[in-house]
Amino acid sequence: MTDGGEGAGRRIGEIASGAGLTVRTLHHYEQIGLLVASHRSVAGHRAYTDADVERLYRIRLLVGLGFSLVEVGRALDDPAWDLHAVVSTHLHELERRLDTERRLRDRLVGLAARSADEPTTASELFDVLEDMTMLDHPVQKRISILVYSDLAAAFEFLTDVFGLGPGELIRDPDGVAVHGELEAGDGVVWLHPESSEFGLASPKTVGAATAMTAVMVDDVDTHHQHALDAGAAIEAAPVDQPYGYREYSARDCEGGLWSFMKAIEQ
């Protein structure tokens, strides 16, 4: 929606700074339909409303809990979403963390105040370790972002030939694929389009792979045979490596280099 006034909402730079994000990230959120500014000024500047800010809060909260952007998009469209309940849960978690930090500080102050000849017991150190563990965020997720010139073709190849997934391909209103997500074991692979603005290019465009993606599989030889039968360009057949893994290497549809491996049982 275009708005003739300049005061329809917050500018993108203000939103990015307040949320601890980059303008590029907000552009990406808009590109995949996750967060689109509700208004535009006559000059074309994005203007974010209060409702947009609430949506961004939900996005940041869910991403912080370990959700992928695809999962976040689904949650945002859930009619059962209750902002008040989620804010209350968020507040409770923050208060729990603050209580733990205060308790840990008190423990450390007490230990530091002791004289050098007064030993610290193993029980006391264990209590400190427990508090430190409680402060660690329990949800961690590894994400690899790979660049392709044709996201739809890459998504199909990685699904059918390399067996990644399940996943989801997101398209813009014109039907152009702008973002893809695929599971790869305990990690996630995002597919990103080429971008001259940010110097992102596919190995197909560059003419060389500048990195390799490694994936652990249950059976290297079976995986290799499936990829071979499906038409993958095999760079190296399965072999036991001196560093303790059996692996093979193959190229994806745009020249990206992949390695599929499994630890050799001793």
PDB file of C-alpha atoms in Angstrom:
ATOM      1  CA  MET A   1       0.000   0.000   0.000  1.00  0.00           C
ATOM      2  CA  THR A   2       1.350   3.452  -0.911  1.00  0.00           C
ATOM      3  CA  ASP A   3       0.812   6.300   1.503  1.00  0.00           C
ATOM      4  CA  GLY A   4       1.297   9.910   0.577  1.00  0.00           C
ATOM      5  CA  GLY A   5       2.482  10.902   4.041  1.00  0.00           C
ATOM      6  CA  GLU A   6       5.975  10.443   5.385  1.00  0.00           C
ATOM      7  CA  GLY A   7       4.750   9.662   8.926  1.00  0.00           C
ATOM      8  CA  ALA A   8       2.859   6.428   8.192  1.00  0.00           C
ATOM      9  CA  GLY A   9       5.325   4.339  10.176  1.00  0.00           C
ATOM     10  CA  ARG A  10       8.950   3.611  10.975  1.00  0.00           C
ATOM     11  CA  ARG A  11      11.647   3.603   8.297  1.00  0.00           C
ATOM     12  CA  ILE A  12      13.562   0.436   7.499  1.00  0.00           C
ATOM     13  CA  GLY A  13      16.799   1.734   9.041  1.00  0.00           C
ATOM     14  CA  GLU A  14      15.059   2.424  12.343  1.00  0.00           C
ATOM     15  CA  ILE A  15      13.446  -1.015  12.338  1.00  0.00           C
ATOM     16  CA  ALA A  16      16.736  -2.743  11.512  1.00  0.00           C
ATOM     17  CA  SER A  17      18.641  -0.866  14.219  1.00  0.00           C
ATOM     18  CA  GLY A  18      15.985  -1.464  16.868  1.00  0.00           C
ATOM     19  CA  ALA A  19      15.709  -5.177  16.105  1.00  0.00           C
ATOM     20  CA  GLY A  20      19.449  -5.781  15.832  1.00  0.00           C
ATOM     21  CA  LEU A  21      19.138  -6.803  12.183  1.00  0.00           C
ATOM     22  CA  THR A  22      20.618  -5.566   8.944  1.00  0.00           C
ATOM     23  CA  VAL A  23      18.638  -3.791   6.255  1.00  0.00           C
ATOM     24  CA  ARG A  24      19.657  -6.656   3.996  1.00  0.00           C
ATOM     25  CA  THR A  25      17.937  -9.126   6.340  1.00  0.00           C
ATOM     26  CA  LEU A  26      14.728  -7.096   6.253  1.00  0.00           C
ATOM     27  CA  HIS A  27      14.919  -7.002   2.453  1.00  0.00           C
ATOM     28  CA  HIS A  28      15.213 -10.792   2.509  1.00  0.00           C
ATOM     29  CA  TYR A  29      12.235 -11.111   4.863  1.00  0.00           C
ATOM     30  CA  GLU A  30      10.225  -9.024   2.420  1.00  0.00           C
ATOM     31  CA  GLN A  31      11.415 -11.019  -0.564  1.00  0.00           C
ATOM     32  CA  ILE A  32      10.151 -14.288   0.924  1.00  0.00           C
ATOM     33  CA  GLY A  33       6.941 -12.701   2.207  1.00  0.00           C
ATOM     34  CA  LEU A  34       7.817 -13.021   5.882  1.00  0.00           C
ATOM     35  CA  LEU A  35       7.667  -9.306   6.724  1.00  0.00           C
ATOM     36  CA  VAL A  36       6.425  -6.785   4.180  1.00  0.00           C
ATOM     37  CA  ALA A  37       6.148  -3.107   5.136  1.00  0.00           C
ATOM     38  CA  SER A  38       2.468  -2.148   5.187  1.00  0.00           C
ATOM     39  CA  HIS A  39       3.044   1.273   3.637  1.00  0.00           C
ATOM     40  CA  ARG A  40       5.224   3.038   1.128  1.00  0.00           C
ATOM     41  CA  SER A  41       5.797   6.762   0.894  1.00  0.00           C
ATOM     42  CA  VAL A  42       5.402   8.657  -2.370  1.00  0.00           C
ATOM     43  CA  ALA A  43       9.197   8.463  -2.674  1.00  0.00           C
ATOM     44  CA  GLY A  44       9.015   4.667  -2.331  1.00  0.00           C
ATOM     45  CA  HIS A  45      10.398   4.412   1.205  1.00  0.00           C
ATOM     46  CA  ARG A  46       9.143   1.505   3.303  1.00  0.00           C
ATOM     47  CA  ALA A  47       7.085   2.441   6.361  1.00  0.00           C
ATOM     48  CA  TYR A  48       6.503  -0.171   9.059  1.00  0.00           C
ATOM     49  CA  THR A  49       3.332   0.076  11.144  1.00  0.00           C
ATOM     50  CA  ASP A  50       2.775  -1.032  14.735  1.00  0.00           C
ATOM     51  CA  ALA A  51       1.323  -4.289  13.387  1.00  0.00           C
ATOM     52  CA  ASP A  52       4.532  -4.817  11.395  1.00  0.00           C
ATOM     53  CA  VAL A  53       6.592  -4.280  14.555  1.00  0.00           C
ATOM     54  CA  GLU A  54       4.474  -6.868  16.389  1.00  0.00           C
ATOM     55  CA  ARG A  55       5.030  -9.327  13.536  1.00  0.00           C
ATOM     56  CA  LEU A  56       8.779  -8.673  13.655  1.00  0.00           C
ATOM     57  CA  TYR A  57       8.768  -9.377  17.389  1.00  0.00           C
ATOM     58  CA  ARG A  58       7.103 -12.711  16.693  1.00  0.00           C
ATOM     59  CA  ILE A  59       9.669 -13.485  13.986  1.00  0.00           C
ATOM     60  CA  ARG A  60      12.630 -12.660  16.244  1.00  0.00           C
ATOM     61  CA  LEU A  61      11.174 -14.677  19.109  1.00  0.00           C
ATOM     62  CA  LEU A  62      10.557 -17.781  16.998  1.00  0.00           C
ATOM     63  CA  VAL A  63      13.948 -17.557  15.249  1.00  0.00           C
ATOM     64  CA  GLY A  64      15.544 -17.267  18.688  1.00  0.00           C
ATOM     65  CA  LEU A  65      13.790 -20.473  19.688  1.00  0.00           C
ATOM     66  CA  GLY A  66      15.408 -22.292  16.750  1.00  0.00           C
ATOM     67  CA  PHE A  67      12.606 -22.216  14.177  1.00  0.00           C
ATOM     68  CA  SER A  68      13.552 -22.051  10.488  1.00  0.00           C
ATOM     69  CA  LEU A  69      12.100 -19.189   8.434  1.00  0.00           C
ATOM     70  CA  VAL A  70       9.678 -21.625   6.796  1.00  0.00           C
ATOM     71  CA  GLU A  71       8.480 -22.766  10.227  1.00  0.00           C
ATOM     72  CA  VAL A  72       8.222 -19.149  11.372  1.00  0.00           C
ATOM     73  CA  GLY A  73       6.048 -18.320   8.368  1.00  0.00           C
ATOM     74  CA  ARG A  74       3.683 -21.141   9.232  1.00  0.00           C
ATOM     75  CA  ALA A  75       3.466 -20.069  12.884  1.00  0.00           C
ATOM     76  CA  LEU A  76       2.718 -16.467  11.928  1.00  0.00           C
ATOM     77  CA  ASP A  77      -0.345 -17.617   9.998  1.00  0.00           C
ATOM     78  CA  ASP A  78      -1.646 -19.681  12.912  1.00  0.00           C
ATOM     79  CA  PRO A  79      -4.994 -18.171  14.032  1.00  0.00           C
ATOM     80  CA  ALA A  80      -4.415 -19.572  17.515  1.00  0.00           C
ATOM     81  CA  TRP A  81      -1.433 -17.251  18.074  1.00  0.00           C
ATOM     82  CA  ASP A  82      -1.870 -15.346  21.346  1.00  0.00           C
ATOM     83  CA  LEU A  83       0.525 -12.397  21.694  1.00  0.00           C
ATOM     84  CA  HIS A  84      -0.257 -11.847  25.388  1.00  0.00           C
ATOM     85  CA  ALA A  85       0.423 -15.491  26.259  1.00  0.00           C
ATOM     86  CA  VAL A  86       3.682 -15.523  24.304  1.00  0.00           C
ATOM     87  CA  VAL A  87       4.873 -12.264  25.882  1.00  0.00           C
ATOM     88  CA  SER A  88       4.098 -13.736  29.312  1.00  0.00           C
ATOM     89  CA  THR A  89       6.102 -16.858  28.469  1.00  0.00           C
ATOM     90  CA  HIS A  90       8.953 -14.716  27.166  1.00  0.00           C
ATOM     91  CA  LEU A  91       8.899 -12.649  30.382  1.00  0.00           C
ATOM     92  CA  HIS A  92       8.911 -15.782  32.520  1.00  0.00           C
ATOM     93  CA  GLU A  93      11.943 -17.154  30.649  1.00  0.00           C
ATOM     94  CA  LEU A  94      13.781 -13.838  30.971  1.00  0.00           C
ATOM     95  CA  GLU A  95      13.084 -13.686  34.720  1.00  0.00           C
ATOM     96  CA  ARG A  96      14.330 -17.277  35.078  1.00  0.00           C
ATOM     97  CA  ARG A  97      17.543 -16.333  33.290  1.00  0.00           C
ATOM     98  CA  LEU A  98      18.027 -13.224  35.452  1.00  0.00           C
ATOM     99  CA  ASP A  99      17.498 -15.286  38.610  1.00  0.00           C
ATOM    100  CA  THR A 100      20.103 -17.766  37.402  1.00  0.00           C
ATOM    101  CA  GLU A 101      22.555 -14.970  36.585  1.00  0.00           C
ATOM    102  CA  ARG A 102      22.095 -13.417  40.031  1.00  0.00           C
ATOM    103  CA  ARG A 103      22.564 -16.803  41.703  1.00  0.00           C
ATOM    104  CA  LEU A 104      25.693 -17.506  39.649  1.00  0.00           C
ATOM    105  CA  ARG A 105      27.091 -14.066  40.483  1.00  0.00           C
ATOM    106  CA  ASP A 106      26.509 -14.632  44.208  1.00  0.00           C
ATOM    107  CA  ARG A 107      28.268 -17.995  44.031  1.00  0.00           C
ATOM    108  CA  LEU A 108      31.282 -16.512  42.241  1.00  0.00           C
ATOM    109  CA  VAL A 109      31.476 -13.520  44.581  1.00  0.00           C
ATOM    110  CA  GLY A 110      31.509 -15.905  47.539  1.00  0.00           C
ATOM    111  CA  LEU A 111      34.235 -18.058  46.034  1.00  0.00           C
ATOM    112  CA  ALA A 112      36.340 -15.047  45.052  1.00  0.00           C
ATOM    113  CA  ALA A 113      36.115 -13.596  48.567  1.00  0.00           C
ATOM    114  CA  ARG A 114      37.695 -16.621  50.172  1.00  0.00           C
ATOM    115  CA  SER A 115      41.316 -16.681  51.200  1.00  0.00           C
ATOM    116  CA  ALA A 116      43.769 -18.602  49.052  1.00  0.00           C
ATOM    117  CA  ASP A 117      44.171 -21.359  51.652  1.00  0.00           C
ATOM    118  CA  GLU A 118      40.422 -22.053  51.873  1.00  0.00           C
ATOM    119  CA  PRO A 119      39.709 -24.759  49.270  1.00  0.00           C
ATOM    120  CA  THR A 120      36.716 -24.756  46.956  1.00  0.00           C
ATOM    121  CA  THR A 121      34.782 -28.010  47.101  1.00  0.00           C
ATOM    122  CA  ALA A 122      33.780 -30.076  44.109  1.00  0.00           C
ATOM    123  CA  SER A 123      30.139 -29.639  45.158  1.00  0.00           C
ATOM    124  CA  GLU A 124      30.457 -25.854  44.949  1.00  0.00           C
ATOM    125  CA  LEU A 125      32.084 -26.035  41.517  1.00  0.00           C
ATOM    126  CA  PHE A 126      29.335 -28.377  40.345  1.00  0.00           C
ATOM    127  CA  ASP A 127      26.710 -25.844  41.466  1.00  0.00           C
ATOM    128  CA  VAL A 128      28.502 -23.186  39.405  1.00  0.00           C
ATOM    129  CA  LEU A 129      28.580 -25.500  36.385  1.00  0.00           C
ATOM    130  CA  GLU A 130      24.850 -26.172  36.713  1.00  0.00           C
ATOM    131  CA  ASP A 131      24.050 -22.458  36.698  1.00  0.00           C
ATOM    132  CA  MET A 132      26.363 -21.882  33.730  1.00  0.00           C
ATOM    133  CA  THR A 133      24.585 -24.666  31.825  1.00  0.00           C
ATOM    134  CA  MET A 134      21.181 -23.140  32.562  1.00  0.00           C
ATOM    135  CA  LEU A 135      22.342 -19.897  30.949  1.00  0.00           C
ATOM    136  CA  ASP A 136      23.313 -21.648  27.736  1.00  0.00           C
ATOM    137  CA  HIS A 137      20.585 -21.514  25.107  1.00  0.00           C
ATOM    138  CA  PRO A 138      19.291 -25.090  24.688  1.00  0.00           C
ATOM    139  CA  VAL A 139      18.361 -24.736  21.016  1.00  0.00           C
ATOM    140  CA  GLN A 140      21.093 -24.654  18.406  1.00  0.00           C
ATOM    141  CA  LYS A 141      20.731 -25.087  14.657  1.00  0.00           C
ATOM    142  CA  ARG A 142      23.352 -25.112  11.927  1.00  0.00           C
ATOM    143  CA  ILE A 143      22.376 -23.485   8.622  1.00  0.00           C
ATOM    144  CA  SER A 144      24.286 -23.639   5.349  1.00  0.00           C
ATOM    145  CA  ILE A 145      23.327 -21.077   2.700  1.00  0.00           C
ATOM    146  CA  LEU A 146      24.083 -22.057  -0.898  1.00  0.00           C
ATOM    147  CA  VAL A 147      23.710 -19.785  -3.923  1.00  0.00           C
ATOM    148  CA  TYR A 148      22.067 -20.959  -7.165  1.00  0.00           C
ATOM    149  CA  SER A 149      21.030 -19.266 -10.386  1.00  0.00           C
ATOM    150  CA  ASP A 150      17.923 -21.477 -10.649  1.00  0.00           C
ATOM    151  CA  LEU A 151      16.511 -22.193  -7.203  1.00  0.00           C
ATOM    152  CA  ALA A 152      13.665 -24.361  -8.466  1.00  0.00           C
ATOM    153  CA  ALA A 153      15.983 -26.641 -10.438  1.00  0.00           C
ATOM    154  CA  ALA A 154      18.467 -26.817  -7.553  1.00  0.00           C
ATOM    155  CA  PHE A 155      15.683 -27.649  -5.096  1.00  0.00           C
ATOM    156  CA  GLU A 156      14.482 -30.496  -7.326  1.00  0.00           C
ATOM    157  CA  PHE A 157      18.013 -31.842  -7.842  1.00  0.00           C
ATOM    158  CA  LEU A 158      18.966 -31.785  -4.168  1.00  0.00           C
ATOM    159  CA  THR A 159      15.702 -33.493  -3.269  1.00  0.00           C
ATOM    160  CA  ASP A 160      15.628 -36.155  -5.969  1.00  0.00           C
ATOM    161  CA  VAL A 161      19.324 -36.879  -6.517  1.00  0.00           C
ATOM    162  CA  PHE A 162      20.983 -36.194  -3.158  1.00  0.00           C
ATOM    163  CA  GLY A 163      17.971 -37.122  -1.036  1.00  0.00           C
ATOM    164  CA  LEU A 164      17.827 -33.929   1.039  1.00  0.00           C
ATOM    165  CA  GLY A 165      14.565 -32.935   2.654  1.00  0.00           C
ATOM    166  CA  PRO A 166      11.817 -32.570   3.501  1.00  0.00           C
ATOM    167  CA  GLY A 167      11.808 -28.905   2.545  1.00  0.00           C
ATOM    168  CA  GLU A 168       9.932 -26.026   1.049  1.00  0.00           C
ATOM    169  CA  LEU A 169      10.406 -23.716  -1.916  1.00  0.00           C
ATOM    170  CA  ILE A 170       9.052 -20.177  -1.564  1.00  0.00           C
ATOM    171  CA  ARG A 171       8.034 -18.148  -4.605  1.00  0.00           C
ATOM    172  CA  ASP A 172       7.257 -14.453  -5.006  1.00  0.00           C
ATOM    173  CA  PRO A 173       3.897 -13.219  -6.361  1.00  0.00           C
ATOM    174  CA  ASP A 174       5.213 -13.659  -9.923  1.00  0.00           C
ATOM    175  CA  GLY A 175       5.966 -17.330  -9.291  1.00  0.00           C
ATOM    176  CA  VAL A 176       9.748 -16.909  -9.191  1.00  0.00           C
ATOM    177  CA  ALA A 177      11.529 -19.072  -6.599  1.00  0.00           C
ATOM    178  CA  VAL A 178      13.207 -16.737  -4.094  1.00  0.00           C
ATOM    179  CA  HIS A 179      14.047 -18.990  -1.151  1.00  0.00           C
ATOM    180  CA  GLY A 180      14.396 -22.689  -0.471  1.00  0.00           C
ATOM    181  CA  GLU A 181      14.928 -24.728   2.675  1.00  0.00           C
ATOM    182  CA  LEU A 182      15.947 -28.377   2.903  1.00  0.00           C
ATOM    183  CA  GLU A 183      16.829 -30.555   5.858  1.00  0.00           C
ATOM    184  CA  ALA A 184      20.195 -32.312   5.809  1.00  0.00           C
ATOM    185  CA  GLY A 185      20.382 -34.604   8.816  1.00  0.00           C
ATOM    186  CA  ASP A 186      20.597 -32.437  11.923  1.00  0.00           C
ATOM    187  CA  GLY A 187      21.269 -29.318   9.843  1.00  0.00           C
ATOM    188  CA  VAL A 188      19.412 -27.113   7.398  1.00  0.00           C
ATOM    189  CA  VAL A 189      20.385 -25.951   3.913  1.00  0.00           C
ATOM    190  CA  TRP A 190      18.968 -22.697   2.560  1.00  0.00           C
ATOM    191  CA  LEU A 191      18.969 -21.954  -1.152  1.00  0.00           C
ATOM    192  CA  HIS A 192      19.667 -18.314  -2.007  1.00  0.00           C
ATOM    193  CA  PRO A 193      19.355 -16.633  -5.423  1.00  0.00           C
ATOM    194  CA  GLU A 194      22.283 -14.923  -7.074  1.00  0.00           C
ATOM    195  CA  SER A 195      22.701 -11.262  -6.162  1.00  0.00           C
ATOM    196  CA  SER A 196      25.035  -8.822  -7.900  1.00  0.00           C
ATOM    197  CA  GLU A 197      24.321  -6.321  -5.121  1.00  0.00           C
ATOM    198  CA  PHE A 198      25.918  -8.573  -2.508  1.00  0.00           C
ATOM    199  CA  GLY A 199      28.401 -10.366  -4.780  1.00  0.00           C
ATOM    200  CA  LEU A 200      26.620 -13.741  -4.563  1.00  0.00           C
ATOM    201  CA  ALA A 201      27.008 -16.075  -7.515  1.00  0.00           C
ATOM    202  CA  SER A 202      26.467 -19.738  -8.240  1.00  0.00           C
ATOM    203  CA  PRO A 203      29.446 -22.006  -9.016  1.00  0.00           C
ATOM    204  CA  LYS A 204      27.823 -22.298 -12.462  1.00  0.00           C
ATOM    205  CA  THR A 205      28.240 -18.558 -13.007  1.00  0.00           C
ATOM    206  CA  VAL A 206      31.697 -18.328 -11.446  1.00  0.00           C
ATOM    207  CA  GLY A 207      32.966 -21.447 -13.153  1.00  0.00           C
ATOM    208  CA  ALA A 208      34.354 -22.912  -9.941  1.00  0.00           C
ATOM    209  CA  ALA A 209      33.226 -24.112  -6.534  1.00  0.00           C
ATOM    210  CA  THR A 210      34.675 -22.075  -3.682  1.00  0.00           C
ATOM    211  CA  ALA A 211      33.467 -24.386  -0.918  1.00  0.00           C
ATOM    212  CA  MET A 212      32.234 -27.928  -0.248  1.00  0.00           C
ATOM    213  CA  THR A 213      29.160 -29.134   1.622  1.00  0.00           C
ATOM    214  CA  ALA A 214      29.620 -32.358   3.614  1.00  0.00           C
ATOM    215  CA  VAL A 215      26.682 -34.506   4.726  1.00  0.00           C
ATOM    216  CA  MET A 216      26.744 -37.606   6.912  1.00  0.00           C
ATOM    217  CA  VAL A 217      24.698 -40.524   5.533  1.00  0.00           C
ATOM    218  CA  ASP A 218      23.770 -43.997   6.775  1.00  0.00           C
ATOM    219  CA  ASP A 219      25.261 -45.895   3.827  1.00  0.00           C
ATOM    220  CA  VAL A 220      27.786 -44.187   1.588  1.00  0.00           C
ATOM    221  CA  ASP A 221      27.728 -46.816  -1.151  1.00  0.00           C
ATOM    222  CA  THR A 222      23.935 -46.938  -1.404  1.00  0.00           C
ATOM    223  CA  HIS A 223      23.762 -43.153  -1.488  1.00  0.00           C
ATOM    224  CA  HIS A 224      26.464 -43.059  -4.162  1.00  0.00           C
ATOM    225  CA  GLN A 225      24.628 -45.590  -6.338  1.00  0.00           C
ATOM    226  CA  HIS A 226      21.375 -43.628  -6.092  1.00  0.00           C
ATOM    227  CA  ALA A 227      23.093 -40.366  -7.024  1.00  0.00           C
ATOM    228  CA  LEU A 228      24.917 -42.077  -9.906  1.00  0.00           C
ATOM    229  CA  ASP A 229      21.704 -43.626 -11.248  1.00  0.00           C
ATOM    230  CA  ALA A 230      19.954 -40.246 -10.978  1.00  0.00           C
ATOM    231  CA  GLY A 231      22.606 -38.611 -13.166  1.00  0.00           C
ATOM    232  CA  ALA A 232      24.867 -36.863 -10.664  1.00  0.00           C
ATOM    233  CA  ALA A 233      28.398 -36.030 -11.801  1.00  0.00           C
ATOM    234  CA  ILE A 234      30.571 -38.152  -9.519  1.00  0.00           C
ATOM    235  CA  GLU A 235      33.933 -36.588  -8.708  1.00  0.00           C
ATOM    236  CA  ALA A 236      35.285 -39.414  -6.555  1.00  0.00           C
ATOM    237  CA  ALA A 237      33.867 -42.900  -5.958  1.00  0.00           C
ATOM    238  CA  PRO A 238      33.394 -44.206  -2.393  1.00  0.00           C
ATOM    239  CA  VAL A 239      36.704 -44.771  -0.639  1.00  0.00           C
ATOM    240  CA  ASP A 240      37.957 -45.250   2.924  1.00  0.00           C
ATOM    241  CA  GLN A 241      39.912 -42.150   3.875  1.00  0.00           C
ATOM    242  CA  PRO A 242      42.933 -42.196   6.240  1.00  0.00           C
ATOM    243  CA  TYR A 243      41.119 -39.732   8.536  1.00  0.00           C
ATOM    244  CA  GLY A 244      38.517 -42.356   9.441  1.00  0.00           C
ATOM    245  CA  TYR A 245      35.628 -41.779   7.036  1.00  0.00           C
ATOM    246  CA  ARG A 246      34.284 -43.555   3.981  1.00  0.00           C
ATOM    247  CA  GLU A 247      33.140 -40.935   1.488  1.00  0.00           C
ATOM    248  CA  TYR A 248      32.439 -40.001  -2.089  1.00  0.00           C
ATOM    249  CA  SER A 249      32.148 -36.625  -3.826  1.00  0.00           C
ATOM    250  CA  ALA A 250      29.722 -35.366  -6.445  1.00  0.00           C
ATOM    251  CA  ARG A 251      28.644 -32.144  -8.176  1.00  0.00           C
ATOM    252  CA  ASP A 252      25.147 -30.724  -7.985  1.00  0.00           C
ATOM    253  CA  CYS A 253      23.291 -29.333 -10.993  1.00  0.00           C
ATOM    254  CA  GLU A 254      25.212 -26.026 -10.920  1.00  0.00           C
ATOM    255  CA  GLY A 255      28.667 -27.339 -10.119  1.00  0.00           C
ATOM    256  CA  GLY A 256      28.548 -27.147  -6.341  1.00  0.00           C
ATOM    257  CA  LEU A 257      30.804 -29.740  -4.714  1.00  0.00           C
ATOM    258  CA  TRP A 258      29.315 -32.146  -2.156  1.00  0.00           C
ATOM    259  CA  SER A 259      30.832 -34.894  -0.025  1.00  0.00           C
ATOM    260  CA  PHE A 260      28.767 -37.707   1.484  1.00  0.00           C
ATOM    261  CA  MET A 261      30.450 -39.662   4.252  1.00  0.00           C
ATOM    262  CA  LYS A 262      30.206 -41.956   7.244  1.00  0.00           C
ATOM    263  CA  ALA A 263      32.663 -42.725  10.030  1.00  0.00           C
ATOM    264  CA  ILE A 264      34.426 -46.065   9.610  1.00  0.00           C
ATOM    265  CA  GLU A 265      33.642 -48.391  12.489  1.00  0.00           C
ATOM    266  CA  GLN A 266      36.762 -49.543  14.303  1.00  0.00           C
TER     267      GLN A 266
END
